[in-house]
mmCIF file of N, CA and C in Angstrom:
data_model
loop_
_atom_site.group_PDB
_atom_site.id
_atom_site.type_symbol
_atom_site.label_atom_id
_atom_site.label_comp_id
_atom_site.label_asym_id
_atom_site.label_seq_id
_atom_site.Cartn_x
_atom_site.Cartn_y
_atom_site.Cartn_z
ATOM 1 N N MET A 29 -5.305 -5.732 42.776
ATOM 2 C CA MET A 29 -4.118 -5.168 42.843
ATOM 3 C C MET A 29 -3.009 -6.313 42.005
ATOM 4 N N LEU A 30 -1.801 -5.978 41.677
ATOM 5 C CA LEU A 30 -0.773 -6.729 40.951
ATOM 6 C C LEU A 30 0.551 -6.861 42.397
ATOM 7 N N SER A 31 0.368 -8.045 42.249
ATOM 8 C CA SER A 31 1.598 -8.502 43.222
ATOM 9 C C SER A 31 2.809 -8.204 42.551
ATOM 10 N N ARG A 32 3.877 -8.202 43.553
ATOM 11 C CA ARG A 32 5.204 -7.994 43.281
ATOM 12 C C ARG A 32 5.584 -9.043 42.058
ATOM 13 N N ARG A 33 5.417 -10.180 42.157
ATOM 14 C CA ARG A 33 5.967 -11.339 41.453
ATOM 15 C C ARG A 33 4.995 -10.854 39.974
ATOM 16 N N SER A 34 3.746 -10.296 39.983
ATOM 17 C CA SER A 34 2.893 -10.214 38.218
ATOM 18 C C SER A 34 3.708 -9.371 37.895
ATOM 19 N N PHE A 35 3.800 -8.404 38.670
ATOM 20 C CA PHE A 35 4.372 -6.792 38.253
ATOM 21 C C PHE A 35 6.072 -7.324 37.362
ATOM 22 N N ILE A 36 7.108 -7.809 37.861
ATOM 23 C CA ILE A 36 7.991 -8.148 37.523
ATOM 24 C C ILE A 36 7.652 -9.582 36.287
ATOM 25 N N THR A 37 6.848 -10.078 36.562
ATOM 26 C CA THR A 37 6.794 -11.012 34.808
ATOM 27 C C THR A 37 6.134 -10.591 33.972
ATOM 28 N N SER A 38 6.154 -9.004 34.184
ATOM 29 C CA SER A 38 4.730 -8.545 33.364
ATOM 30 C C SER A 38 6.308 -7.610 33.271
ATOM 31 N N LEU A 39 7.252 -7.132 33.157
ATOM 32 C CA LEU A 39 7.690 -5.836 32.977
ATOM 33 C C LEU A 39 8.913 -6.730 32.110
ATOM 34 N N SER A 40 8.811 -8.217 32.846
ATOM 35 C CA SER A 40 9.452 -9.019 31.725
ATOM 36 C C SER A 40 9.359 -9.028 30.173
ATOM 37 N N SER A 41 8.396 -9.387 30.638
ATOM 38 C CA SER A 41 7.751 -9.900 28.937
ATOM 39 C C SER A 41 7.422 -8.608 28.227
ATOM 40 N N PHE A 42 7.333 -7.432 28.914
ATOM 41 C CA PHE A 42 7.480 -5.724 27.912
ATOM 42 C C PHE A 42 8.484 -6.026 27.318
ATOM 43 N N ALA A 43 10.029 -6.411 28.013
ATOM 44 C CA ALA A 43 11.098 -6.244 27.435
ATOM 45 C C ALA A 43 11.653 -6.896 25.708
ATOM 46 N N LEU A 44 10.576 -7.702 25.746
ATOM 47 C CA LEU A 44 10.579 -8.953 24.859
ATOM 48 C C LEU A 44 9.969 -8.369 23.564
ATOM 49 N N VAL A 45 9.243 -7.502 23.936
ATOM 50 C CA VAL A 45 8.534 -6.649 22.472
ATOM 51 C C VAL A 45 9.216 -5.338 22.152
ATOM 52 N N PRO A 46 9.887 -5.743 20.449
ATOM 53 C CA PRO A 46 10.458 -5.468 20.283
ATOM 54 C C PRO A 46 9.863 -3.616 19.755
ATOM 55 N N ALA A 47 10.695 -2.821 19.961
ATOM 56 C CA ALA A 47 10.754 -1.459 19.673
ATOM 57 C C ALA A 47 10.209 -0.883 18.878
ATOM 58 N N VAL A 48 9.415 0.023 18.257
ATOM 59 C CA VAL A 48 9.256 0.469 16.964
ATOM 60 C C VAL A 48 9.079 2.157 17.035
ATOM 61 N N SER A 49 9.901 2.662 16.533
ATOM 62 C CA SER A 49 9.856 4.313 16.580
ATOM 63 C C SER A 49 8.659 4.824 15.923
ATOM 64 N N ALA A 50 7.884 5.627 16.622
ATOM 65 C CA ALA A 50 7.527 6.437 15.673
ATOM 66 C C ALA A 50 7.837 7.285 14.383
ATOM 67 N N GLN A 51 9.053 7.009 14.315
ATOM 68 C CA GLN A 51 9.724 7.635 13.449
ATOM 69 C C GLN A 51 9.842 6.971 11.949
ATOM 70 N N GLU A 52 9.438 5.395 12.359
ATOM 71 C CA GLU A 52 9.998 4.320 11.496
ATOM 72 C C GLU A 52 9.619 5.167 10.090
ATOM 73 N N ALA A 53 10.962 5.055 8.670
ATOM 74 C CA ALA A 53 10.334 5.367 7.598
ATOM 75 C C ALA A 53 9.714 3.967 6.920
ATOM 76 N N SER A 54 9.093 4.288 5.737
ATOM 77 C CA SER A 54 8.591 3.085 4.561
ATOM 78 C C SER A 54 9.566 2.404 4.468
ATOM 79 N N LEU A 55 9.482 1.721 3.716
ATOM 80 C CA LEU A 55 10.349 0.388 3.134
ATOM 81 C C LEU A 55 11.555 1.378 1.709
ATOM 82 N N PHE A 56 9.989 1.889 1.243
ATOM 83 C CA PHE A 56 10.373 2.609 -0.085
ATOM 84 C C PHE A 56 10.205 3.914 0.129
ATOM 85 N N TYR A 57 11.122 5.208 -0.351
ATOM 86 C CA TYR A 57 10.843 5.734 -0.591
ATOM 87 C C TYR A 57 10.197 6.355 -1.391
ATOM 88 N N ASN A 58 8.664 7.339 -1.015
ATOM 89 C CA ASN A 58 7.095 7.228 -1.570
ATOM 90 C C ASN A 58 6.838 8.453 -1.758
ATOM 91 N N GLY A 59 7.678 9.356 -2.905
ATOM 92 C CA GLY A 59 7.544 10.466 -2.747
ATOM 93 C C GLY A 59 6.114 10.980 -3.687
ATOM 94 N N ASP A 60 5.348 11.689 -3.622
ATOM 95 C CA ASP A 60 4.163 12.084 -4.508
ATOM 96 C C ASP A 60 3.354 10.850 -4.492
ATOM 97 N N GLY A 61 3.496 10.341 -3.227
ATOM 98 C CA GLY A 61 2.242 8.796 -3.348
ATOM 99 C C GLY A 61 2.386 7.712 -3.544
ATOM 100 N N ALA A 62 3.662 7.340 -4.324
ATOM 101 C CA ALA A 62 4.300 6.601 -5.084
ATOM 102 C C ALA A 62 5.651 6.148 -5.104
ATOM 103 N N ALA A 63 6.046 5.066 -5.633
ATOM 104 C CA ALA A 63 7.650 4.803 -5.535
ATOM 105 C C ALA A 63 8.370 5.353 -6.181
ATOM 106 N N ALA A 64 9.611 5.485 -6.398
ATOM 107 C CA ALA A 64 10.318 6.704 -7.411
ATOM 108 C C ALA A 64 9.884 7.935 -7.905
ATOM 109 N N SER A 65 8.946 8.494 -6.837
ATOM 110 C CA SER A 65 7.901 9.387 -7.084
ATOM 111 C C SER A 65 6.752 9.425 -8.258
ATOM 112 N N GLY A 66 6.330 8.119 -8.420
ATOM 113 C CA GLY A 66 5.250 8.264 -9.642
ATOM 114 C C GLY A 66 6.270 7.913 -10.908
ATOM 115 N N PHE A 67 7.457 7.481 -10.837
ATOM 116 C CA PHE A 67 8.477 7.661 -12.467
ATOM 117 C C PHE A 67 7.754 5.965 -12.157
ATOM 118 N N ASP A 68 7.941 4.874 -13.398
ATOM 119 C CA ASP A 68 8.191 3.847 -13.627
ATOM 120 C C ASP A 68 9.686 3.170 -13.822
ATOM 121 N N VAL A 69 9.750 2.930 -12.987
ATOM 122 C CA VAL A 69 11.435 2.225 -12.691
ATOM 123 C C VAL A 69 11.561 0.842 -13.622
ATOM 124 N N VAL A 70 10.704 0.323 -14.101
ATOM 125 C CA VAL A 70 11.250 -0.551 -15.295
ATOM 126 C C VAL A 70 11.602 0.271 -16.470
ATOM 127 N N SER A 71 10.988 1.497 -16.546
ATOM 128 C CA SER A 71 11.638 2.401 -17.675
ATOM 129 C C SER A 71 13.194 2.982 -17.953
ATOM 130 N N TYR A 72 13.617 2.713 -15.944
ATOM 131 C CA TYR A 72 15.002 3.236 -16.574
ATOM 132 C C TYR A 72 16.130 1.856 -16.837
ATOM 133 N N TYR A 73 15.516 0.974 -17.147
ATOM 134 C CA TYR A 73 16.284 0.119 -17.992
ATOM 135 C C TYR A 73 16.550 -0.078 -19.393
ATOM 136 N N GLY A 74 15.424 1.461 -19.985
ATOM 137 C CA GLY A 74 14.976 1.148 -21.305
ATOM 138 C C GLY A 74 16.102 2.317 -21.996
ATOM 139 N N VAL A 75 15.853 2.198 -23.525
ATOM 140 C CA VAL A 75 16.718 3.167 -23.906
ATOM 141 C C VAL A 75 16.482 4.759 -23.736
ATOM 142 N N SER A 76 14.900 4.973 -23.779
ATOM 143 C CA SER A 76 14.754 6.167 -23.216
ATOM 144 C C SER A 76 14.983 6.820 -22.043
ATOM 145 N N GLY A 77 15.214 5.758 -20.920
ATOM 146 C CA GLY A 77 15.346 6.416 -19.417
ATOM 147 C C GLY A 77 14.003 6.561 -18.865
ATOM 148 N N PRO A 78 14.410 7.117 -18.024
ATOM 149 C CA PRO A 78 12.867 7.323 -16.801
ATOM 150 C C PRO A 78 11.567 8.024 -17.642
ATOM 151 N N VAL A 79 10.831 7.293 -17.551
ATOM 152 C CA VAL A 79 9.196 8.161 -17.846
ATOM 153 C C VAL A 79 8.284 7.628 -16.442
ATOM 154 N N PRO A 80 7.410 9.265 -16.368
ATOM 155 C CA PRO A 80 6.624 8.890 -15.224
ATOM 156 C C PRO A 80 5.587 7.959 -15.394
ATOM 157 N N GLY A 81 5.367 7.221 -14.483
ATOM 158 C CA GLY A 81 4.074 6.075 -14.529
ATOM 159 C C GLY A 81 2.704 6.955 -14.557
ATOM 160 N N ARG A 82 1.674 6.014 -14.500
ATOM 161 C CA ARG A 82 0.355 6.080 -14.859
ATOM 162 C C ARG A 82 -0.355 6.087 -13.822
ATOM 163 N N SER A 83 -1.380 6.965 -13.192
ATOM 164 C CA SER A 83 -1.769 6.259 -12.435
ATOM 165 C C SER A 83 -2.956 5.111 -12.530
ATOM 166 N N ASP A 84 -3.432 5.105 -14.106
ATOM 167 C CA ASP A 84 -3.937 3.815 -14.445
ATOM 168 C C ASP A 84 -3.288 2.750 -14.412
ATOM 169 N N ILE A 85 -2.105 2.697 -14.601
ATOM 170 C CA ILE A 85 -1.258 1.093 -14.826
ATOM 171 C C ILE A 85 -0.271 1.278 -13.288
ATOM 172 N N ALA A 86 -1.023 0.814 -12.310
ATOM 173 C CA ALA A 86 -0.392 1.041 -11.008
ATOM 174 C C ALA A 86 -0.500 -0.603 -10.332
ATOM 175 N N LEU A 87 0.413 -1.274 -9.319
ATOM 176 C CA LEU A 87 0.370 -2.113 -8.895
ATOM 177 C C LEU A 87 0.646 -1.594 -7.255
ATOM 178 N N MET A 88 0.935 -2.937 -6.397
ATOM 179 C CA MET A 88 1.011 -2.042 -4.861
ATOM 180 C C MET A 88 1.753 -3.773 -4.569
ATOM 181 N N TRP A 89 3.318 -3.338 -4.271
ATOM 182 C CA TRP A 89 4.339 -4.415 -3.755
ATOM 183 C C TRP A 89 4.726 -3.567 -2.311
ATOM 184 N N LYS A 90 4.911 -4.418 -1.704
ATOM 185 C CA LYS A 90 5.593 -4.293 -0.095
ATOM 186 C C LYS A 90 5.043 -2.854 0.709
ATOM 187 N N GLY A 91 3.687 -3.044 0.631
ATOM 188 C CA GLY A 91 2.753 -1.819 0.981
ATOM 189 C C GLY A 91 3.435 -0.364 0.404
ATOM 190 N N THR A 92 3.715 -0.246 -1.220
ATOM 191 C CA THR A 92 3.584 0.794 -1.330
ATOM 192 C C THR A 92 3.074 0.868 -2.808
ATOM 193 N N LEU A 93 2.756 1.672 -3.607
ATOM 194 C CA LEU A 93 2.041 2.026 -4.744
ATOM 195 C C LEU A 93 2.959 2.498 -5.889
ATOM 196 N N TRP A 94 2.990 1.496 -6.526
ATOM 197 C CA TRP A 94 4.460 1.476 -8.028
ATOM 198 C C TRP A 94 3.556 1.748 -9.323
ATOM 199 N N ARG A 95 3.865 3.019 -10.177
ATOM 200 C CA ARG A 95 2.996 3.191 -11.403
ATOM 201 C C ARG A 95 4.022 2.894 -12.598
ATOM 202 N N PHE A 96 3.497 2.581 -13.642
ATOM 203 C CA PHE A 96 4.041 2.328 -14.172
ATOM 204 C C PHE A 96 3.398 3.019 -16.182
ATOM 205 N N ALA A 97 4.492 3.255 -16.921
ATOM 206 C CA ALA A 97 4.077 3.854 -18.320
ATOM 207 C C ALA A 97 3.070 2.950 -19.209
ATOM 208 N N SER A 98 3.734 1.633 -18.965
ATOM 209 C CA SER A 98 2.851 0.605 -19.868
ATOM 210 C C SER A 98 2.702 -0.742 -19.393
ATOM 211 N N GLU A 99 0.820 -1.231 -19.742
ATOM 212 C CA GLU A 99 0.925 -2.741 -18.668
ATOM 213 C C GLU A 99 1.874 -3.370 -19.003
ATOM 214 N N ASP A 100 3.089 -3.606 -20.349
ATOM 215 C CA ASP A 100 3.900 -4.134 -20.232
ATOM 216 C C ASP A 100 5.132 -4.176 -19.358
ATOM 217 N N ASN A 101 5.559 -3.239 -18.860
ATOM 218 C CA ASN A 101 6.322 -2.602 -17.547
ATOM 219 C C ASN A 101 6.283 -2.852 -16.608
ATOM 220 N N ARG A 102 4.564 -2.806 -16.229
ATOM 221 C CA ARG A 102 3.935 -3.314 -15.048
ATOM 222 C C ARG A 102 4.147 -4.681 -15.046
ATOM 223 N N ASP A 103 3.651 -5.606 -16.051
ATOM 224 C CA ASP A 103 3.897 -6.959 -16.130
ATOM 225 C C ASP A 103 4.961 -7.686 -15.986
ATOM 226 N N ARG A 104 6.236 -6.826 -16.367
ATOM 227 C CA ARG A 104 7.814 -7.501 -16.369
ATOM 228 C C ARG A 104 8.068 -6.863 -14.791
ATOM 229 N N PHE A 105 7.029 -5.514 -14.110
ATOM 230 C CA PHE A 105 7.837 -5.802 -12.751
ATOM 231 C C PHE A 105 7.017 -6.661 -11.483
ATOM 232 N N GLU A 106 5.989 -6.877 -12.007
ATOM 233 C CA GLU A 106 5.173 -7.656 -11.463
ATOM 234 C C GLU A 106 5.837 -9.379 -10.673
ATOM 235 N N ARG A 107 6.104 -9.467 -12.653
ATOM 236 C CA ARG A 107 6.990 -11.192 -12.743
ATOM 237 C C ARG A 107 8.180 -11.352 -11.410
ATOM 238 N N ASN A 108 9.368 -10.044 -11.449
ATOM 239 C CA ASN A 108 10.627 -9.726 -10.684
ATOM 240 C C ASN A 108 10.411 -8.567 -10.504
ATOM 241 N N PRO A 109 9.889 -8.341 -9.097
ATOM 242 C CA PRO A 109 10.007 -7.089 -8.613
ATOM 243 C C PRO A 109 11.609 -6.773 -8.214
ATOM 244 N N ARG A 110 12.035 -7.629 -7.792
ATOM 245 C CA ARG A 110 13.218 -7.465 -7.398
ATOM 246 C C ARG A 110 14.564 -6.895 -8.392
ATOM 247 N N ALA A 111 14.097 -7.071 -9.251
ATOM 248 C CA ALA A 111 15.305 -6.754 -10.286
ATOM 249 C C ALA A 111 15.102 -5.535 -10.506
ATOM 250 N N PHE A 112 13.616 -4.694 -10.530
ATOM 251 C CA PHE A 112 13.774 -3.180 -10.986
ATOM 252 C C PHE A 112 13.325 -2.423 -10.297
ATOM 253 N N ALA A 113 12.887 -2.707 -8.902
ATOM 254 C CA ALA A 113 13.098 -2.169 -7.353
ATOM 255 C C ALA A 113 14.028 -1.344 -7.572
ATOM 256 N N PRO A 114 14.493 0.027 -7.053
ATOM 257 C CA PRO A 114 15.735 0.805 -6.896
ATOM 258 C C PRO A 114 16.155 0.309 -5.319
ATOM 259 N N GLN A 115 17.500 0.464 -5.141
ATOM 260 C CA GLN A 115 18.267 -0.530 -4.097
ATOM 261 C C GLN A 115 17.844 0.883 -2.970
ATOM 262 N N PHE A 116 18.239 0.343 -1.423
ATOM 263 C CA PHE A 116 18.382 1.781 -0.893
ATOM 264 C C PHE A 116 17.086 2.272 -0.569
ATOM 265 N N GLY A 117 15.644 1.424 -0.784
ATOM 266 C CA GLY A 117 14.163 1.423 -0.958
ATOM 267 C C GLY A 117 14.248 2.801 -1.910
ATOM 268 N N GLY A 118 14.670 3.373 -2.873
ATOM 269 C CA GLY A 118 14.387 4.427 -3.448
ATOM 270 C C GLY A 118 14.995 5.728 -2.431
ATOM 271 N N TYR A 119 15.585 5.235 -1.445
ATOM 272 C CA TYR A 119 15.929 6.870 -1.257
ATOM 273 C C TYR A 119 17.335 6.919 -1.232
ATOM 274 N N CYS A 120 18.038 8.575 -1.400
ATOM 275 C CA CYS A 120 18.938 8.936 -2.113
ATOM 276 C C CYS A 120 19.882 7.934 -1.687
ATOM 277 N N ALA A 121 20.722 7.317 -2.362
ATOM 278 C CA ALA A 121 22.056 6.235 -2.337
ATOM 279 C C ALA A 121 23.355 6.951 -1.600
ATOM 280 N N TYR A 122 23.695 8.226 -2.042
ATOM 281 C CA TYR A 122 24.909 9.106 -1.839
ATOM 282 C C TYR A 122 24.403 9.391 -0.007
ATOM 283 N N ALA A 123 23.050 10.219 0.235
ATOM 284 C CA ALA A 123 23.105 10.006 1.642
ATOM 285 C C ALA A 123 22.610 8.628 2.483
ATOM 286 N N MET A 124 22.457 7.347 1.923
ATOM 287 C CA MET A 124 22.275 6.579 2.663
ATOM 288 C C MET A 124 24.271 6.173 3.143
ATOM 289 N N ARG A 125 24.623 6.389 2.111
ATOM 290 C CA ARG A 125 26.144 6.656 2.264
ATOM 291 C C ARG A 125 26.759 6.432 3.878
ATOM 292 N N GLN A 126 25.766 7.601 4.312
ATOM 293 C CA GLN A 126 26.540 7.957 5.553
ATOM 294 C C GLN A 126 25.179 7.406 6.825
ATOM 295 N N GLY A 127 24.098 6.704 6.968
ATOM 296 C CA GLY A 127 23.204 6.399 7.255
ATOM 297 C C GLY A 127 21.769 7.185 7.197
ATOM 298 N N ARG A 128 21.466 8.328 5.999
ATOM 299 C CA ARG A 128 20.731 8.973 6.351
ATOM 300 C C ARG A 128 19.489 8.692 5.250
ATOM 301 N N LEU A 129 18.608 9.294 5.519
ATOM 302 C CA LEU A 129 17.005 9.222 4.564
ATOM 303 C C LEU A 129 16.698 10.309 3.659
ATOM 304 N N LYS A 130 17.437 10.246 2.414
ATOM 305 C CA LYS A 130 16.705 11.890 1.896
ATOM 306 C C LYS A 130 16.095 11.330 0.758
ATOM 307 N N SER A 131 15.137 12.529 0.439
ATOM 308 C CA SER A 131 14.357 11.819 -0.594
ATOM 309 C C SER A 131 15.297 11.781 -1.848
ATOM 310 N N THR A 132 14.622 11.624 -3.168
ATOM 311 C CA THR A 132 15.605 11.415 -4.376
ATOM 312 C C THR A 132 14.739 12.166 -5.447
ATOM 313 N N ASP A 133 15.297 12.463 -6.759
ATOM 314 C CA ASP A 133 14.988 12.936 -7.688
ATOM 315 C C ASP A 133 15.277 11.990 -8.594
ATOM 316 N N PRO A 134 13.843 12.018 -9.190
ATOM 317 C CA PRO A 134 13.815 10.355 -10.371
ATOM 318 C C PRO A 134 14.545 10.425 -11.527
ATOM 319 N N ARG A 135 15.261 12.161 -12.020
ATOM 320 C CA ARG A 135 15.896 12.044 -12.906
ATOM 321 C C ARG A 135 17.288 12.287 -12.147
ATOM 322 N N ALA A 136 17.673 11.873 -11.426
ATOM 323 C CA ALA A 136 19.031 11.346 -10.597
ATOM 324 C C ALA A 136 19.669 10.018 -10.273
ATOM 325 N N TRP A 137 19.933 9.641 -11.461
ATOM 326 C CA TRP A 137 19.899 7.607 -11.128
ATOM 327 C C TRP A 137 21.178 7.822 -12.011
ATOM 328 N N GLN A 138 21.528 5.957 -11.579
ATOM 329 C CA GLN A 138 22.592 5.500 -11.868
ATOM 330 C C GLN A 138 22.301 3.937 -11.879
ATOM 331 N N ILE A 139 22.436 3.027 -12.860
ATOM 332 C CA ILE A 139 22.264 1.712 -13.011
ATOM 333 C C ILE A 139 23.573 1.046 -12.726
ATOM 334 N N VAL A 140 23.825 0.558 -12.137
ATOM 335 C CA VAL A 140 25.223 -0.099 -11.651
ATOM 336 C C VAL A 140 25.321 -1.630 -11.337
ATOM 337 N N ASP A 141 25.572 -2.349 -12.168
ATOM 338 C CA ASP A 141 25.363 -3.919 -12.254
ATOM 339 C C ASP A 141 24.537 -4.496 -12.553
ATOM 340 N N GLY A 142 23.319 -3.378 -13.058
ATOM 341 C CA GLY A 142 22.067 -4.377 -12.955
ATOM 342 C C GLY A 142 21.103 -3.540 -11.883
ATOM 343 N N ARG A 143 21.648 -2.736 -11.119
ATOM 344 C CA ARG A 143 20.356 -2.089 -10.009
ATOM 345 C C ARG A 143 20.870 -0.783 -10.402
ATOM 346 N N LEU A 144 19.576 -0.666 -9.749
ATOM 347 C CA LEU A 144 18.986 1.353 -9.914
ATOM 348 C C LEU A 144 19.411 2.233 -8.837
ATOM 349 N N TYR A 145 20.211 2.970 -8.737
ATOM 350 C CA TYR A 145 20.397 4.083 -7.484
ATOM 351 C C TYR A 145 19.744 4.929 -7.715
ATOM 352 N N LEU A 146 19.175 5.346 -6.802
ATOM 353 C CA LEU A 146 18.290 6.943 -6.977
ATOM 354 C C LEU A 146 19.006 8.155 -5.998
ATOM 355 N N ILE A 147 19.214 8.802 -6.907
ATOM 356 C CA ILE A 147 19.877 10.504 -5.919
ATOM 357 C C ILE A 147 19.414 11.710 -5.764
ATOM 358 N N HIS A 148 19.320 12.020 -4.581
ATOM 359 C CA HIS A 148 18.658 13.194 -4.046
ATOM 360 C C HIS A 148 18.687 14.442 -5.294
ATOM 361 N N SER A 149 19.731 14.818 -6.033
ATOM 362 C CA SER A 149 19.445 15.869 -6.940
ATOM 363 C C SER A 149 20.430 15.253 -8.466
ATOM 364 N N GLN A 150 20.346 16.455 -9.053
ATOM 365 C CA GLN A 150 21.993 16.194 -10.376
ATOM 366 C C GLN A 150 22.953 16.485 -9.979
ATOM 367 N N GLN A 151 22.860 17.802 -8.860
ATOM 368 C CA GLN A 151 24.057 18.052 -8.359
ATOM 369 C C GLN A 151 24.742 17.114 -7.784
ATOM 370 N N ILE A 152 24.053 16.461 -6.838
ATOM 371 C CA ILE A 152 24.414 15.687 -5.404
ATOM 372 C C ILE A 152 24.932 14.277 -6.754
ATOM 373 N N GLU A 153 23.882 13.465 -7.561
ATOM 374 C CA GLU A 153 24.510 12.774 -8.738
ATOM 375 C C GLU A 153 26.137 13.066 -9.008
ATOM 376 N N LYS A 154 26.581 14.153 -9.147
ATOM 377 C CA LYS A 154 27.893 14.429 -10.640
ATOM 378 C C LYS A 154 29.181 14.076 -8.944
ATOM 379 N N ILE A 155 28.650 14.411 -7.615
ATOM 380 C CA ILE A 155 29.543 13.689 -6.544
ATOM 381 C C ILE A 155 29.386 12.416 -6.614
ATOM 382 N N TRP A 156 28.022 11.899 -6.626
ATOM 383 C CA TRP A 156 28.212 10.226 -6.518
ATOM 384 C C TRP A 156 28.687 9.534 -7.534
ATOM 385 N N LYS A 157 29.269 9.925 -8.337
ATOM 386 C CA LYS A 157 29.685 9.469 -9.643
ATOM 387 C C LYS A 157 31.020 9.702 -9.263
ATOM 388 N N LYS A 158 31.911 10.568 -9.087
ATOM 389 C CA LYS A 158 32.598 10.788 -8.325
ATOM 390 C C LYS A 158 33.668 9.201 -7.768
ATOM 391 N N ASN A 159 33.061 8.463 -6.930
ATOM 392 C CA ASN A 159 32.939 7.439 -6.537
ATOM 393 C C ASN A 159 32.287 6.212 -6.043
ATOM 394 N N VAL A 160 31.564 5.869 -7.113
ATOM 395 C CA VAL A 160 30.731 4.690 -7.098
ATOM 396 C C VAL A 160 30.572 3.852 -6.420
ATOM 397 N N SER A 161 31.589 2.527 -6.390
ATOM 398 C CA SER A 161 32.026 1.754 -5.683
ATOM 399 C C SER A 161 31.917 1.541 -4.328
ATOM 400 N N LYS A 162 33.161 2.817 -3.652
ATOM 401 C CA LYS A 162 32.917 3.160 -2.481
ATOM 402 C C LYS A 162 31.493 3.753 -1.919
ATOM 403 N N ASN A 163 30.767 4.419 -2.748
ATOM 404 C CA ASN A 163 29.675 5.008 -2.209
ATOM 405 C C ASN A 163 28.557 3.935 -1.679
ATOM 406 N N ILE A 164 28.881 3.253 -2.665
ATOM 407 C CA ILE A 164 27.820 1.993 -2.718
ATOM 408 C C ILE A 164 27.882 1.182 -1.297
ATOM 409 N N ARG A 165 28.999 0.190 -1.290
ATOM 410 C CA ARG A 165 29.760 -0.338 -0.038
ATOM 411 C C ARG A 165 29.640 0.246 1.481
ATOM 412 N N ASP A 166 29.605 1.809 1.682
ATOM 413 C CA ASP A 166 29.374 2.511 2.636
ATOM 414 C C ASP A 166 28.065 2.763 2.631
ATOM 415 N N ALA A 167 26.692 2.179 1.633
ATOM 416 C CA ALA A 167 25.651 2.771 1.809
ATOM 417 C C ALA A 167 24.941 1.475 2.393
ATOM 418 N N GLU A 168 25.877 0.039 1.957
ATOM 419 C CA GLU A 168 25.154 -0.882 2.052
ATOM 420 C C GLU A 168 25.370 -1.335 3.311
ATOM 421 N N ASP A 169 26.411 -0.575 4.171
ATOM 422 C CA ASP A 169 26.404 -0.931 5.668
ATOM 423 C C ASP A 169 24.983 -0.186 6.424
ATOM 424 N N HIS A 170 24.542 0.640 5.753
ATOM 425 C CA HIS A 170 23.622 1.086 6.775
ATOM 426 C C HIS A 170 22.309 0.664 6.185
ATOM 427 N N TRP A 171 22.322 0.213 5.270
ATOM 428 C CA TRP A 171 20.524 -0.679 4.798
ATOM 429 C C TRP A 171 20.536 -2.007 4.942
ATOM 430 N N PRO A 172 19.532 -2.330 5.583
ATOM 431 C CA PRO A 172 18.300 -0.783 5.963
ATOM 432 C C PRO A 172 18.084 -0.142 7.658
ATOM 433 N N ALA A 173 19.634 -0.498 8.357
ATOM 434 C CA ALA A 173 19.059 -0.036 9.552
ATOM 435 C C ALA A 173 18.417 1.109 9.627
ATOM 436 N N ALA A 174 19.176 2.198 8.650
ATOM 437 C CA ALA A 174 18.860 3.725 8.553
ATOM 438 C C ALA A 174 17.736 4.218 8.734
ATOM 439 N N LEU A 175 16.217 2.477 8.380
ATOM 440 C CA LEU A 175 14.904 2.809 8.463
ATOM 441 C C LEU A 175 14.631 3.424 9.700
ATOM 442 N N TYR A 176 15.496 2.774 11.153
ATOM 443 C CA TYR A 176 14.764 2.032 12.079
ATOM 444 C C TYR A 176 15.655 3.565 13.006
ATOM 445 N N GLN A 177 16.317 4.397 12.487
ATOM 446 C CA GLN A 177 16.813 5.452 13.249
ATOM 447 C C GLN A 177 16.042 6.727 13.814
#
């Protein structure tokens, strides 16, 4: 039988364990089972724009599968993943300004100051572009806390 002292000690140690929500989201949005819905994030920085990655040219980073259109793009990402990974984990940058996690359309995007922002849809992208700087500032206020709500 637990003594009162043991019970109180166990309760106080339980309070030190951080709570993890059952609804905790993945660090990166992974529609279609891969980051950026399977699109090659390095390709966003090229002349042709985004292209789908190939399942046979992929790697794991931060617990997420990343696909690439070429081995060269995979190698570039592997050397410096933070330079290519989308902001806000690839969740919709526009929704993040309100602290919401929303899926993205890999064809709705913008690069600002060398950073990739993915958007929920091409329609929302038009709204996003009306005040990009403010939207980014507001979204930064909610990231990464939005993952744990």
